[in-house]
mmCIF file with all atom_site columns, C-alpha atoms in Angstrom:
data_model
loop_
_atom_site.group_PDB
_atom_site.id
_atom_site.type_symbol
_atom_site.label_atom_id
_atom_site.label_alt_id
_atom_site.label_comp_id
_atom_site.label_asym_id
_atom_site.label_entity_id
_atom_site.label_seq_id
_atom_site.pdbx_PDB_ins_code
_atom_site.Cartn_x
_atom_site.Cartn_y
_atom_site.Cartn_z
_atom_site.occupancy
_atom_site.B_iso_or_equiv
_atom_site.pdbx_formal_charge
_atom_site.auth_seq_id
_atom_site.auth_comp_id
_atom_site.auth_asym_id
_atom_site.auth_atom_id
_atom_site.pdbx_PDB_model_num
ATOM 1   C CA . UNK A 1 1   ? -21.597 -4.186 47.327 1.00 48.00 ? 1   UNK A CA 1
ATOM 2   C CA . UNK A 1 2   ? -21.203 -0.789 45.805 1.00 51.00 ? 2   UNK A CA 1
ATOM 3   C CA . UNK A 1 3   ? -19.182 1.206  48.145 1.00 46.00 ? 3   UNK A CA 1
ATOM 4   C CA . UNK A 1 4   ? -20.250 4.970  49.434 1.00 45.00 ? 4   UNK A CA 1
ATOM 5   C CA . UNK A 1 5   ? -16.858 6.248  49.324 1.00 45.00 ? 5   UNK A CA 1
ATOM 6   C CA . UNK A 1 6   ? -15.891 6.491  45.282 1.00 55.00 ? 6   UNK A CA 1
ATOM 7   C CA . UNK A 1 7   ? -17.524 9.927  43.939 1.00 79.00 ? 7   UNK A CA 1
ATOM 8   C CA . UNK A 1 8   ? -18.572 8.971  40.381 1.00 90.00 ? 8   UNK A CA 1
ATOM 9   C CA . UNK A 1 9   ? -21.916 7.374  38.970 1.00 93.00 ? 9   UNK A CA 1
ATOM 10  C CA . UNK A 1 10  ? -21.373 3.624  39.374 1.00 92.00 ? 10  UNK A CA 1
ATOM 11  C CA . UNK A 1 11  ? -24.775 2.358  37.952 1.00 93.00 ? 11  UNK A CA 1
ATOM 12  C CA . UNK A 1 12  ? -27.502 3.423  35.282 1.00 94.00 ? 12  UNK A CA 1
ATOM 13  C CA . UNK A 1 13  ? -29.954 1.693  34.457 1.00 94.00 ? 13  UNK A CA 1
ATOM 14  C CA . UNK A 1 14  ? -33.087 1.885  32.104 1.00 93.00 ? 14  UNK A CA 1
ATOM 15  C CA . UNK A 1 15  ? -36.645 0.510  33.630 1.00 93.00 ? 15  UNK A CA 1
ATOM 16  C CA . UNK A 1 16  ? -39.817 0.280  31.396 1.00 91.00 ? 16  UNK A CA 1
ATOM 17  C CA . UNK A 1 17  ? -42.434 1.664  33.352 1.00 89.00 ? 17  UNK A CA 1
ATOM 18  C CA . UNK A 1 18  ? -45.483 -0.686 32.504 1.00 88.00 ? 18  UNK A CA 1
ATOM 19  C CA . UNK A 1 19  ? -43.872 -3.736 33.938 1.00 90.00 ? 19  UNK A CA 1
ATOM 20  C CA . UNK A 1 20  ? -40.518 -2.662 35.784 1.00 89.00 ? 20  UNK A CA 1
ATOM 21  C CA . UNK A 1 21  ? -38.728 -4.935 33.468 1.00 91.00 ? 21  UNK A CA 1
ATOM 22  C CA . UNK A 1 22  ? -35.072 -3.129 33.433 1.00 92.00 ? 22  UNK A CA 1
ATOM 23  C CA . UNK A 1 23  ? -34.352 -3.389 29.973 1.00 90.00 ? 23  UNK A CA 1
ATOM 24  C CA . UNK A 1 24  ? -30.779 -2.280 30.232 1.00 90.00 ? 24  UNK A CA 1
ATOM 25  C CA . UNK A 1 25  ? -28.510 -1.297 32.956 1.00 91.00 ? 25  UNK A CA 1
ATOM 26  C CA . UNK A 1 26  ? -24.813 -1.094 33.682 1.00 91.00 ? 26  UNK A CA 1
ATOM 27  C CA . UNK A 1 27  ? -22.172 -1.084 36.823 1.00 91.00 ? 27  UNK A CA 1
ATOM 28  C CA . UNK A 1 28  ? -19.187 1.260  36.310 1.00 90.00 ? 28  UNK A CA 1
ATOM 29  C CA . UNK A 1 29  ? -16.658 -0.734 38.058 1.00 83.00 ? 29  UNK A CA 1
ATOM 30  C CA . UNK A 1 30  ? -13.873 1.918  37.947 1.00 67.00 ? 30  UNK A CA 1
ATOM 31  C CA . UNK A 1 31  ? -16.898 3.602  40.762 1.00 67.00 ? 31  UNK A CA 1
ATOM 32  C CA . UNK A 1 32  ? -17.013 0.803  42.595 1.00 70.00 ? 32  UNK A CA 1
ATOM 33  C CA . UNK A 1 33  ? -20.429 -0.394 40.440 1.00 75.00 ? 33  UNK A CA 1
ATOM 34  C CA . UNK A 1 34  ? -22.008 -3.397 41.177 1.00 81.00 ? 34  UNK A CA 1
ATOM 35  C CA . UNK A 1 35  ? -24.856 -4.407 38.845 1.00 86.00 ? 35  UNK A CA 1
ATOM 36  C CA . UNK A 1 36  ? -26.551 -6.997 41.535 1.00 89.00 ? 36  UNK A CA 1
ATOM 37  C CA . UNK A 1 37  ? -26.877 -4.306 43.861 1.00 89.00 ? 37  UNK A CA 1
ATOM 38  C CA . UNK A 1 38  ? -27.605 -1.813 41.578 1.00 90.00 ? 38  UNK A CA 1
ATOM 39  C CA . UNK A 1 39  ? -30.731 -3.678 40.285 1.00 91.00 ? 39  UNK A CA 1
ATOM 40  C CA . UNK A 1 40  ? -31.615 -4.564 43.688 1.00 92.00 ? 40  UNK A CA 1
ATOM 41  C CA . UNK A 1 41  ? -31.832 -1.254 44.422 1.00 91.00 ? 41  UNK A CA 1
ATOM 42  C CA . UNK A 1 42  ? -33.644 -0.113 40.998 1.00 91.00 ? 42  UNK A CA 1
ATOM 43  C CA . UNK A 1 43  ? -35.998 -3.220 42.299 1.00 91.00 ? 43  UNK A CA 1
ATOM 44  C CA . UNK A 1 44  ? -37.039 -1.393 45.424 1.00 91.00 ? 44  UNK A CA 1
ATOM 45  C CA . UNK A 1 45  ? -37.156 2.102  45.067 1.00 90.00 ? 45  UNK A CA 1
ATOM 46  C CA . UNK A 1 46  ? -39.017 1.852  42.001 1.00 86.00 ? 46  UNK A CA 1
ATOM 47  C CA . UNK A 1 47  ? -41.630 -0.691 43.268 1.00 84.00 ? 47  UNK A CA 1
ATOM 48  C CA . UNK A 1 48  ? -42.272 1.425  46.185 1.00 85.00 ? 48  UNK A CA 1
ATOM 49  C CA . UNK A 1 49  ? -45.305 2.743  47.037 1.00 81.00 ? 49  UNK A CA 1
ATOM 50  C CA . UNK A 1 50  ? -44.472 6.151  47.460 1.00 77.00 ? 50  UNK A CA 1
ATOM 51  C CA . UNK A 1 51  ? -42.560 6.378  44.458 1.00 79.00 ? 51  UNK A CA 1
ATOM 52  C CA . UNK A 1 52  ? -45.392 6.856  41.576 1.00 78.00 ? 52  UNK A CA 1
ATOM 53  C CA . UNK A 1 53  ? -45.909 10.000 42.842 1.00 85.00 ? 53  UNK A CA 1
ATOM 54  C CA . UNK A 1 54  ? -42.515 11.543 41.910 1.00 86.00 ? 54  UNK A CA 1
ATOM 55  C CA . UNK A 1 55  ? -40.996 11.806 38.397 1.00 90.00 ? 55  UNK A CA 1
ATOM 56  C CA . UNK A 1 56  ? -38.158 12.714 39.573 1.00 93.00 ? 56  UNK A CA 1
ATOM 57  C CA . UNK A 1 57  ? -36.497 11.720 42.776 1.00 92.00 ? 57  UNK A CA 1
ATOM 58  C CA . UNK A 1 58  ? -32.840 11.204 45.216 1.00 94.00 ? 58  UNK A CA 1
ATOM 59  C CA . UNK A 1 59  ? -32.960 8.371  48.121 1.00 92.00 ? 59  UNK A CA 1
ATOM 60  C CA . UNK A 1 60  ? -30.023 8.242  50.102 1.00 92.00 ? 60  UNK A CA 1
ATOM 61  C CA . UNK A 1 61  ? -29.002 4.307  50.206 1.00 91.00 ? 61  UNK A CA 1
ATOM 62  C CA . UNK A 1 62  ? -25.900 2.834  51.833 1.00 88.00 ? 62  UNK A CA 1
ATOM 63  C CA . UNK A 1 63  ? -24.070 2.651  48.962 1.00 85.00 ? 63  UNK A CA 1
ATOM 64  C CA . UNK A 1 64  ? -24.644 6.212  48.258 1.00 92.00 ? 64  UNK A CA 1
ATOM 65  C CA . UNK A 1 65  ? -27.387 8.305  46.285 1.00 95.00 ? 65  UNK A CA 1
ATOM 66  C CA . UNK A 1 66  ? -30.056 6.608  44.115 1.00 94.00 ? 66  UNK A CA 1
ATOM 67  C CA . UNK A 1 67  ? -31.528 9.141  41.983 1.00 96.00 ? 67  UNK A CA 1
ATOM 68  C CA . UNK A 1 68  ? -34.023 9.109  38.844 1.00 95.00 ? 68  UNK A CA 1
ATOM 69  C CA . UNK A 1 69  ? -35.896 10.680 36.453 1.00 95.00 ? 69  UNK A CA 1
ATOM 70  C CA . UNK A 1 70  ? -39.014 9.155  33.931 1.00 91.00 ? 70  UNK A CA 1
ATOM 71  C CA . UNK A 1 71  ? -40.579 9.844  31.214 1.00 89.00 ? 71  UNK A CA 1
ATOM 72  C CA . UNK A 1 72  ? -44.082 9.164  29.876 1.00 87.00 ? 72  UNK A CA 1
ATOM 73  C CA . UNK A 1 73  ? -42.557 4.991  29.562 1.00 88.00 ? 73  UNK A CA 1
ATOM 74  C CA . UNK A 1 74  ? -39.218 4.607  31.156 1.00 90.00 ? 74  UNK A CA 1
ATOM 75  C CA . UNK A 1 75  ? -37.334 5.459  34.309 1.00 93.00 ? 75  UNK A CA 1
ATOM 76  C CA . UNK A 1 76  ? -33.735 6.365  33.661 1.00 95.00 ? 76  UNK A CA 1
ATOM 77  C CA . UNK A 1 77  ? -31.914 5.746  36.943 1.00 95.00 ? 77  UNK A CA 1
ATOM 78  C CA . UNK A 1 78  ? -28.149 5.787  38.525 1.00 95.00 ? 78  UNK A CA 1
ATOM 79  C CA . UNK A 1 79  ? -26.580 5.426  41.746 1.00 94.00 ? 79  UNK A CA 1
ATOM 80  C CA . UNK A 1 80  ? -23.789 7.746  42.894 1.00 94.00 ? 80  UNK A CA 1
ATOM 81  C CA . UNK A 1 81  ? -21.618 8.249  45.849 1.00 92.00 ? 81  UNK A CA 1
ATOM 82  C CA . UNK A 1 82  ? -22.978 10.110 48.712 1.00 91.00 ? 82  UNK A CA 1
ATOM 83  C CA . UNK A 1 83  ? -21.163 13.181 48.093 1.00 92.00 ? 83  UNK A CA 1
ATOM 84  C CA . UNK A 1 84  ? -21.484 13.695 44.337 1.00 94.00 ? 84  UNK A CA 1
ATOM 85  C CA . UNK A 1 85  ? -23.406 16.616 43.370 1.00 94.00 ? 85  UNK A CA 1
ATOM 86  C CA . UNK A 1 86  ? -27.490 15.931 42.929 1.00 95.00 ? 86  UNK A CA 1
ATOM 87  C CA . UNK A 1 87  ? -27.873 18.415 39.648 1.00 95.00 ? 87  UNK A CA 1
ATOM 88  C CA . UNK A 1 88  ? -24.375 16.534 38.028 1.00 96.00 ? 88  UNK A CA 1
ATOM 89  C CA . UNK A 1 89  ? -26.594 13.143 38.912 1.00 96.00 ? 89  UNK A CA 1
ATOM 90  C CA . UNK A 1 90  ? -29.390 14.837 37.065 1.00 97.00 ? 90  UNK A CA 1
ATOM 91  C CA . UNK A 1 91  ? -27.773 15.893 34.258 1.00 96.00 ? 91  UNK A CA 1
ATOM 92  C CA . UNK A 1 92  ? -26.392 12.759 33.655 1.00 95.00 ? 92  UNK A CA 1
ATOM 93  C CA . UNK A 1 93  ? -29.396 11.058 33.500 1.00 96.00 ? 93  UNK A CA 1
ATOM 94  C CA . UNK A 1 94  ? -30.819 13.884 31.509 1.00 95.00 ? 94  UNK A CA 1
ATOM 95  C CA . UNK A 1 95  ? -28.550 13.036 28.756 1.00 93.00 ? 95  UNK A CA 1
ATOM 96  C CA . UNK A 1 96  ? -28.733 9.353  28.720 1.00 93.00 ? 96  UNK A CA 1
ATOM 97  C CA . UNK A 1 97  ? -32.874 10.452 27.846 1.00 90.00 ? 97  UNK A CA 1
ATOM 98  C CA . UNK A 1 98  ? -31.526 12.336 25.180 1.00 89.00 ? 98  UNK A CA 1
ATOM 99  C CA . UNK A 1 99  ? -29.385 10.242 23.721 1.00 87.00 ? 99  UNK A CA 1
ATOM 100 C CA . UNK A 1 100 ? -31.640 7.006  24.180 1.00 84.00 ? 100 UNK A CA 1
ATOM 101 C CA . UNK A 1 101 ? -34.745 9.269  23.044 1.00 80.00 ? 101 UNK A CA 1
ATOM 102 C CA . UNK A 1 102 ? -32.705 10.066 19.895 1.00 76.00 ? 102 UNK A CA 1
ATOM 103 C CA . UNK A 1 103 ? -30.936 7.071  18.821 1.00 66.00 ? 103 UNK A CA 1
ATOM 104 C CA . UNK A 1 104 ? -30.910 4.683  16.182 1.00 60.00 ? 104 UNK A CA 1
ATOM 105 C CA . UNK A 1 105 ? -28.707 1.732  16.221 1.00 58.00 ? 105 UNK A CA 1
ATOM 106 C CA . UNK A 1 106 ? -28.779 -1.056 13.569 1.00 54.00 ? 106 UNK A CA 1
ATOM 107 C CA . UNK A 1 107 ? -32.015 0.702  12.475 1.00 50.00 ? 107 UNK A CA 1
ATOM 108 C CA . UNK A 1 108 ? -33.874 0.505  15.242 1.00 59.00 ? 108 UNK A CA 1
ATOM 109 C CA . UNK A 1 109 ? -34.616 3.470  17.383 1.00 73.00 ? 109 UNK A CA 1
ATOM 110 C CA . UNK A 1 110 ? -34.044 2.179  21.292 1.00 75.00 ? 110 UNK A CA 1
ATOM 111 C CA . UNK A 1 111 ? -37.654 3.217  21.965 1.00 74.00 ? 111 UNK A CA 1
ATOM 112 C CA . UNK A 1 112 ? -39.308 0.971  19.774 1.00 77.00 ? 112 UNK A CA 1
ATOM 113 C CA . UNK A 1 113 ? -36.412 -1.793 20.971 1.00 77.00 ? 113 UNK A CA 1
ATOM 114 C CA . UNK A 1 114 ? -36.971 -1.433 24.525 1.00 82.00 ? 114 UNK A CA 1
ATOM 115 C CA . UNK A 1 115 ? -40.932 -1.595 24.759 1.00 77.00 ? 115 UNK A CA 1
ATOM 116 C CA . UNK A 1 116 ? -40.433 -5.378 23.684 1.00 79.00 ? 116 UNK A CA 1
ATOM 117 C CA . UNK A 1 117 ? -36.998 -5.792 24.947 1.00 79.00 ? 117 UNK A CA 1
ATOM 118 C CA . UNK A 1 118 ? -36.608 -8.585 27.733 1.00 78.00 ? 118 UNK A CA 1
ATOM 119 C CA . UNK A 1 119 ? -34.420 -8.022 30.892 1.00 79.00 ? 119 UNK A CA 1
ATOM 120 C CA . UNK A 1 120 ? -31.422 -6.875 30.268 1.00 76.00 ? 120 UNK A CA 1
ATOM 121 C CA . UNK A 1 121 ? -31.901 -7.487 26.484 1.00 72.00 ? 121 UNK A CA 1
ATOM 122 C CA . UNK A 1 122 ? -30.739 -4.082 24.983 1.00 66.00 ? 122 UNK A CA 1
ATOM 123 C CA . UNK A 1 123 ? -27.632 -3.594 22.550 1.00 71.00 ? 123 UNK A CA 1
ATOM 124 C CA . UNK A 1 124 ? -24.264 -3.452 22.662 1.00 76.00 ? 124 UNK A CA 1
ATOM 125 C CA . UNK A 1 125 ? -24.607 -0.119 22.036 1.00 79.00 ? 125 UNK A CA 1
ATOM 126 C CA . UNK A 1 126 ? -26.593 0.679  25.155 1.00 84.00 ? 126 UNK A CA 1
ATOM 127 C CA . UNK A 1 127 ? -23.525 -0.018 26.817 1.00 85.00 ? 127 UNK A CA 1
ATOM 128 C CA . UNK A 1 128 ? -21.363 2.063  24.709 1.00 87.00 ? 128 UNK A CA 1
ATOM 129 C CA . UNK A 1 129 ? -23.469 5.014  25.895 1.00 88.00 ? 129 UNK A CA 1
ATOM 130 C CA . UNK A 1 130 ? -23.940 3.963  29.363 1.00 90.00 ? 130 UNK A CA 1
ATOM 131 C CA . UNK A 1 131 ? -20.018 3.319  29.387 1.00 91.00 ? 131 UNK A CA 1
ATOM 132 C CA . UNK A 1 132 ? -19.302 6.917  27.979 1.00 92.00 ? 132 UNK A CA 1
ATOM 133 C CA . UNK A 1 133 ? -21.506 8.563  30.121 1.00 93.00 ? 133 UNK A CA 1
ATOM 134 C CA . UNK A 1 134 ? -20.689 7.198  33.863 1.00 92.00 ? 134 UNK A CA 1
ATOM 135 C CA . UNK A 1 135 ? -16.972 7.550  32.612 1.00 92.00 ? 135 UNK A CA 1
ATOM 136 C CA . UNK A 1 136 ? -17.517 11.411 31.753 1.00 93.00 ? 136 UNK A CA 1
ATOM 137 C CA . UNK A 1 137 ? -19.475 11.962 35.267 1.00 93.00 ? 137 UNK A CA 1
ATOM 138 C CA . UNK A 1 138 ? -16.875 9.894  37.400 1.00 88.00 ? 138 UNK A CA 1
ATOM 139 C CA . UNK A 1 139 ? -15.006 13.745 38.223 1.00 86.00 ? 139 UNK A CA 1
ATOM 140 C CA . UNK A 1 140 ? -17.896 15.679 38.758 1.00 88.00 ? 140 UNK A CA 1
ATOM 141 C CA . UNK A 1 141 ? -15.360 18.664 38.657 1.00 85.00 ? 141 UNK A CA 1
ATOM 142 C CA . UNK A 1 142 ? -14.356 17.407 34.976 1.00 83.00 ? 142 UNK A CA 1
ATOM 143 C CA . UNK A 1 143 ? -18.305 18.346 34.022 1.00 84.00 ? 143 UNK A CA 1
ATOM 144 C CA . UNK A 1 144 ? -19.475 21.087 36.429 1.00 76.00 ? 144 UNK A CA 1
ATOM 145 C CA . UNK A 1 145 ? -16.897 23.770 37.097 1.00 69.00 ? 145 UNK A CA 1
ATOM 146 C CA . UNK A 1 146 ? -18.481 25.241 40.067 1.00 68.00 ? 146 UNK A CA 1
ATOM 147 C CA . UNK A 1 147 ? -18.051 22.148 41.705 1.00 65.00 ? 147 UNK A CA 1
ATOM 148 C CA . UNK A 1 148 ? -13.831 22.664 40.821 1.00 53.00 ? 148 UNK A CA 1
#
């Protein structure tokens, strides 16, 4: 169980739209991440009915703040604690598009990888930027000084 109190992101994850397969995710245990819940959540707020409507969205959960953002094929989510700033949450995820959208690793681009890609089946590399990112947006004062 992810808990409500640690600030930070604790989980990203990366759905492909099409199918809801969740191609790649990860739990930032310094957070308090836990990836069972973490997909469990992914699972129902982005099989919900409501949620086709909105390409870009915050649910407040138990553990915290489930927020995410698409694009024309994927949904880029994270969880965060309750009281972590909603544009830092953004921003994060805002980057992870970016740097997904504009990757290459081993000569693939993660695009192309993750339309085929099976559950959980992206790189080691994913990680890597999944890792840097949630660690860079566990202090949201460390990335937004109005929040200092």
């Amino acid at each position: 169980m992810m808990s409500s109190t640690r600030g930070g992101v604790k989980f990203v994850a990366i759905v492909r739209r099409l199918d809801g397969v969740i191609v790649a995710s990860y739990a930032h245990k310094p957070e308090g991440g836990d990836a069972k819940t973490g997909e469990a959540l992914v699972n129902q707020v982005i099989t919900s009915p409501g949620t086709a409507q909105y390409s870009r969205l915050t649910v407040t959960v138990p553990s915290g703040a489930f927020h995410y953002d698409t694009s024309a094929c994927f949904s880029y989510c994270c969880v965060a604690g309750a009281n972590y700033p909603q544009r830092l949450a953004f921003k994060c995820l805002t980057e992870l598009m970016r740097k997904l959208s504009e990757s290459t690793a081993g000569g693939a681009r993660f695009i192309d990888a993750a339309h085929k890609a099976d559950v959980g089946g992206l790189s080691r590399w994913t990680r890597e930027v999944c890792t840097e990112l949630c660690s860079r947006y566990a202090d949201a004062a460390s990335v937004d000084k109005a929040t200092a």
